[in-house]
Coordinates of C-alpha atoms in Angstrom, one line a residue:
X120 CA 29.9 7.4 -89.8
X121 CA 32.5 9.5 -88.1
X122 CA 30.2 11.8 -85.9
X123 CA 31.1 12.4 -82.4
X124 CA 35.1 10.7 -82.5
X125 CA 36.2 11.7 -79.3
X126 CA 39.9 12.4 -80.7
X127 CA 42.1 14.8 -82.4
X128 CA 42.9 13.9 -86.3
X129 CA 45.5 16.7 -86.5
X130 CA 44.7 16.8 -90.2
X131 CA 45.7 13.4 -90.7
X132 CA 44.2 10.2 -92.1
X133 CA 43.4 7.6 -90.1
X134 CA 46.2 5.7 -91.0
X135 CA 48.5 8.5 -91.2
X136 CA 47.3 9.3 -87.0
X137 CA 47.5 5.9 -86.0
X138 CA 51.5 5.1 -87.5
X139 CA 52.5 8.5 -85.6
X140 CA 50.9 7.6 -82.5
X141 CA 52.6 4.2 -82.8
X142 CA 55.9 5.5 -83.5
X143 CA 55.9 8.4 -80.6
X144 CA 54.6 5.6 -78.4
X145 CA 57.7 3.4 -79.0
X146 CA 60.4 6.4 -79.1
X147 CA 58.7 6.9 -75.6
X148 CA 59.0 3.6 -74.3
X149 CA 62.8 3.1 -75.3
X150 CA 64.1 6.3 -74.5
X151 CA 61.5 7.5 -71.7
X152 CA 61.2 10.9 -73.1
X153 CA 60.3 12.4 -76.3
X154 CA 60.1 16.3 -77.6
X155 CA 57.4 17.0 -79.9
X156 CA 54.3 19.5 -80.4
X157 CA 51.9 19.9 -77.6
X158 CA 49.1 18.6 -79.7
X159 CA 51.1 15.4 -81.0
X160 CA 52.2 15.1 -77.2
X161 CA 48.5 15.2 -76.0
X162 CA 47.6 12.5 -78.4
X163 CA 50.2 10.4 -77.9
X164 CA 49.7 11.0 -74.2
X165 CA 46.1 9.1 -74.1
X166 CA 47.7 6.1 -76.6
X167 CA 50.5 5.7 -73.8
X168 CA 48.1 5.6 -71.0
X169 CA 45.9 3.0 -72.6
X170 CA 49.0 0.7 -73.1
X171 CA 50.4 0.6 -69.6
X172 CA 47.0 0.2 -68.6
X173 CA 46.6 -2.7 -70.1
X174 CA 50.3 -3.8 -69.8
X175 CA 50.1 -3.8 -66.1
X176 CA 47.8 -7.3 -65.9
X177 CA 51.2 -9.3 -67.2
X178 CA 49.0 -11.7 -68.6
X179 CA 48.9 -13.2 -72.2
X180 CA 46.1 -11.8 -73.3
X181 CA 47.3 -8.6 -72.6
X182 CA 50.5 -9.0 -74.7
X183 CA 48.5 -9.9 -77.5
X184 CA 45.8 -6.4 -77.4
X185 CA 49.4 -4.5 -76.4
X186 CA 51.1 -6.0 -79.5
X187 CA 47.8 -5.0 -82.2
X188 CA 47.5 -1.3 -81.1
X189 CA 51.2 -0.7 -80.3
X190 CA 52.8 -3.4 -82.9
X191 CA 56.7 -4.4 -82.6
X192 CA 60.2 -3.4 -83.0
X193 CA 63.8 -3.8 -82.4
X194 CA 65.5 -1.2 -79.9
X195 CA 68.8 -0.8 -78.2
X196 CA 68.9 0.3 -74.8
X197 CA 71.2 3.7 -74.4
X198 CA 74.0 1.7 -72.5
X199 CA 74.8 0.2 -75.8
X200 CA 73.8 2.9 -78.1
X201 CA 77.7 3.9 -78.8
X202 CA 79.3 0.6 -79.0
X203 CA 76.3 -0.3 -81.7
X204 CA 77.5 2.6 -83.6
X205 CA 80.8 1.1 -83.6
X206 CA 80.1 -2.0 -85.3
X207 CA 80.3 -3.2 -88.7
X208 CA 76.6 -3.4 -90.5
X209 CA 77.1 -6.9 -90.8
X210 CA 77.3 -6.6 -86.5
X211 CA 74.6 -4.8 -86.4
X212 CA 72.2 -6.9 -88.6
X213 CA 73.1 -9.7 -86.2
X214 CA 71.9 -7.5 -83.2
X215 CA 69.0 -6.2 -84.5
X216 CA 67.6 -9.6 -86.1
X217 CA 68.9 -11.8 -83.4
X218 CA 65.9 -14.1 -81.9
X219 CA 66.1 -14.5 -78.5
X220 CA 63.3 -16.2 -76.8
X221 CA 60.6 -18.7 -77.4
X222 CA 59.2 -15.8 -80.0
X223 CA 60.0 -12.4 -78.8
X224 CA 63.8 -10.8 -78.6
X225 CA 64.4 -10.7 -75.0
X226 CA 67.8 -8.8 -75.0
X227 CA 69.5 -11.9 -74.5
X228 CA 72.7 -13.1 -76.7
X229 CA 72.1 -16.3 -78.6
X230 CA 74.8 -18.9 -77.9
X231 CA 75.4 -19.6 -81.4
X232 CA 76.7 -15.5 -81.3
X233 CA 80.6 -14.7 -80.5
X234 CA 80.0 -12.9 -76.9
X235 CA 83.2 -11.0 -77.6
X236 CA 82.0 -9.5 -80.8
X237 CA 78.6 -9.0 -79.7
X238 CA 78.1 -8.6 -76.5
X239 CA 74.5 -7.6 -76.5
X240 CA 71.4 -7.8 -78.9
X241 CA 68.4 -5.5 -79.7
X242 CA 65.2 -6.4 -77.6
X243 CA 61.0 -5.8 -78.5
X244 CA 59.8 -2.6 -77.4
X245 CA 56.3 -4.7 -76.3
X246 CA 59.3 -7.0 -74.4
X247 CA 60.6 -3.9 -72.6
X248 CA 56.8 -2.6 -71.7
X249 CA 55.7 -6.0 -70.4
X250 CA 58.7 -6.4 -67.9
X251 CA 60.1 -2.9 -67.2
X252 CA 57.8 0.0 -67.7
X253 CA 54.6 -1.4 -66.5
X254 CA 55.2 -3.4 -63.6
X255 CA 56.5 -0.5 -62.0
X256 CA 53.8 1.2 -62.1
X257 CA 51.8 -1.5 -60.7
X258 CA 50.4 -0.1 -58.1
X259 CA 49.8 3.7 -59.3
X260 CA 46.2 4.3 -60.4
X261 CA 46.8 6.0 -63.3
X262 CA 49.2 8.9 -64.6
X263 CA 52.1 7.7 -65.9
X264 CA 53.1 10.2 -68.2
X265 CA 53.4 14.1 -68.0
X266 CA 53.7 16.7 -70.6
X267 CA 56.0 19.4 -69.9
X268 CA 56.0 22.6 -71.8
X269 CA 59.0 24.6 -73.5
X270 CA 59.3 27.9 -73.6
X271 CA 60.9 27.8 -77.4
X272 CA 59.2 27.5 -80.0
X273 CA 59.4 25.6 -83.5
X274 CA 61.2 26.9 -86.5
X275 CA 59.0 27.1 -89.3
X276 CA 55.5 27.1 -88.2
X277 CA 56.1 28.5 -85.0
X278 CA 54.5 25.4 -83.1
X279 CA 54.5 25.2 -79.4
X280 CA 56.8 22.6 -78.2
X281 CA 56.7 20.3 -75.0
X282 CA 58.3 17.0 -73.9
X283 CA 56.5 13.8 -72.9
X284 CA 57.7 11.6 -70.2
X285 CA 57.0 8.7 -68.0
X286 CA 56.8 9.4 -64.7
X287 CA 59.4 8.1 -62.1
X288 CA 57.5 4.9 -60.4
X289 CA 58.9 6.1 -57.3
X290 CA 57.1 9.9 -57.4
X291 CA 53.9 9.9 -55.7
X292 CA 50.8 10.9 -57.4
X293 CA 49.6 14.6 -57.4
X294 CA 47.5 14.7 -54.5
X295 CA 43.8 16.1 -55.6
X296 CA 44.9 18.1 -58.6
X297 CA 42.1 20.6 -60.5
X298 CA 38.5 20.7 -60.6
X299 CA 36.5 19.4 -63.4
X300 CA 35.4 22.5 -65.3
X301 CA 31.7 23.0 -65.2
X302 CA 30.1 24.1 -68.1
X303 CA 27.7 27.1 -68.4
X304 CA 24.3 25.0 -68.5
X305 CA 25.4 22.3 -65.5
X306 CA 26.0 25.8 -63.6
X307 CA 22.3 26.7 -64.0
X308 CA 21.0 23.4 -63.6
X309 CA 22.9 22.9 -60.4
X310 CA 21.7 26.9 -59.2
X311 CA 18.0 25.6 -60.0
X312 CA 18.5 22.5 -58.2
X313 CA 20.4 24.3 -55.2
X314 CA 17.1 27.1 -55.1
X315 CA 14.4 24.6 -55.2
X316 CA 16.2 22.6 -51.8
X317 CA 16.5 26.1 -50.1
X318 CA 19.9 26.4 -50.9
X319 CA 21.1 30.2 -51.7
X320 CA 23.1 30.6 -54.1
X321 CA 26.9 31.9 -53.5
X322 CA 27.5 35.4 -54.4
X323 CA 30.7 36.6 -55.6
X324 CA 33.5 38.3 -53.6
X325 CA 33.7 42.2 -53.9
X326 CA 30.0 43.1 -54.6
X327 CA 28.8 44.7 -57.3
X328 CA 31.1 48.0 -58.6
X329 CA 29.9 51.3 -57.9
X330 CA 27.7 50.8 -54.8
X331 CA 28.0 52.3 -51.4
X332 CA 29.8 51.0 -49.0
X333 CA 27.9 50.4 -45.8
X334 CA 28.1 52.8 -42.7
X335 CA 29.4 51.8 -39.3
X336 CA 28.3 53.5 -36.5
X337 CA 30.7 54.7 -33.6
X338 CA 30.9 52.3 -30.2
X339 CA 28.8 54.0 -27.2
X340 CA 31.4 55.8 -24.9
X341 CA 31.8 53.4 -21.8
X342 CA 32.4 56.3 -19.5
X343 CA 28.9 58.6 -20.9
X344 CA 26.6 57.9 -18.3
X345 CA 22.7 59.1 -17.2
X346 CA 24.5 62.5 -15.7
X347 CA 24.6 64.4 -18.7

């Protein structure tokens, strides 16, 4: 049964919602930043916070539940995004499917590989969470990412946009940040609970519209005296 999924399926199948989040995830992870649809970016958002979560314990275990919700791929960092677009596709089908490692691609070049014709190789994207992105946020409790909105919009559907990014290891965290909102029943249990200890209850600022305001009477002259 499917009652009471705590998540948005953005009119998707399951399958369908999990391959986008996966895919977002990734683009996030090898490029730190990805513009998409508010909604997408608040999904993708709670998939990326579960991941470095879990990244941050550096152990094996946590490789393997990383590597069945986020899966694999080859990326290339941006340094060498230009001179990979230079190469032949024989080149790049070296780089992308070179093994590097005991069993992941590391990013380092195999020494059965001509160094002067490739000089680098595509690495994981689980290889580049496990030993970049979440040991720097080792010792941040939480919030990684942000969503930042854009004031455009997109064409077509007119879908508001915003951009998702990790956040600099070296920011600090937002210190308090907003209050939980308190829904309309909690707020009369709380008033019940507050009158029944004695508590009165807060009234609003600015009274009630329409009533009188109250009079203030004049300060007694300091220099009338009993000679009247």
């Amino acid at each position: 049964m499917r009652h009471r999924v705590a998540k948005k399926h953005l009119s998707r199948t399951a399958s369908h919602l999990n391959a986008m989040r996966r895919n977002m995830a990734q683009s996030l992870i090898q490029h730190g930043q990805v513009e998409t649809t508010l909604p997408k970016a608040r999904e993708t958002r709670r998939f990326v916070e579960k991941l470095i979560t879990i990244a941050r314990k550096g152990t094996i275990d946590s490789r393997r539940r990383v590597e069945a919700l986020l899966r694999d791929r080859a990326i290339i960092d941006a340094e060498h995004q230009d001179k990979y677009d230079q190469m032949t596709d024989a080149q790049r089908h070296k780089v992308m499917f070179a093994r590097s490692g005991r069993r992941h691609r590391t990013g380092a070049v195999p020494a059965s590989y001509n160094k002067n014709k490739i000089p680098f190789v595509a690495q994981s994207v689980i290889h580049k969470l496990m030993t970049e992105v979440a040991p720097t946020y080792k010792d941040r409790p939480g919030g990684y990412t942000r969503i930042i909105r854009l004031a455009k919009r997109r064409i077509g559907d007119n879908g508001e946009l915003a951009i998702l990014q990790l956040v600099d290891p070296n920011e600090a965290p937002a210190a308090g940040g907003k209050k939980k909102a308190v829904g309309q029943r909690r707020a009369r249990i709380n008033a019940r609970i507050a009158y029944l200890e004695g508590k009165k209850p807060r009234r609003k600022s600015g009274g009630k519209q329409g009533s009188a305001p109250q009079k203030v009477e004049p300060a007694a002259d300091a220099s009338s005296g009993d000679d009247a």
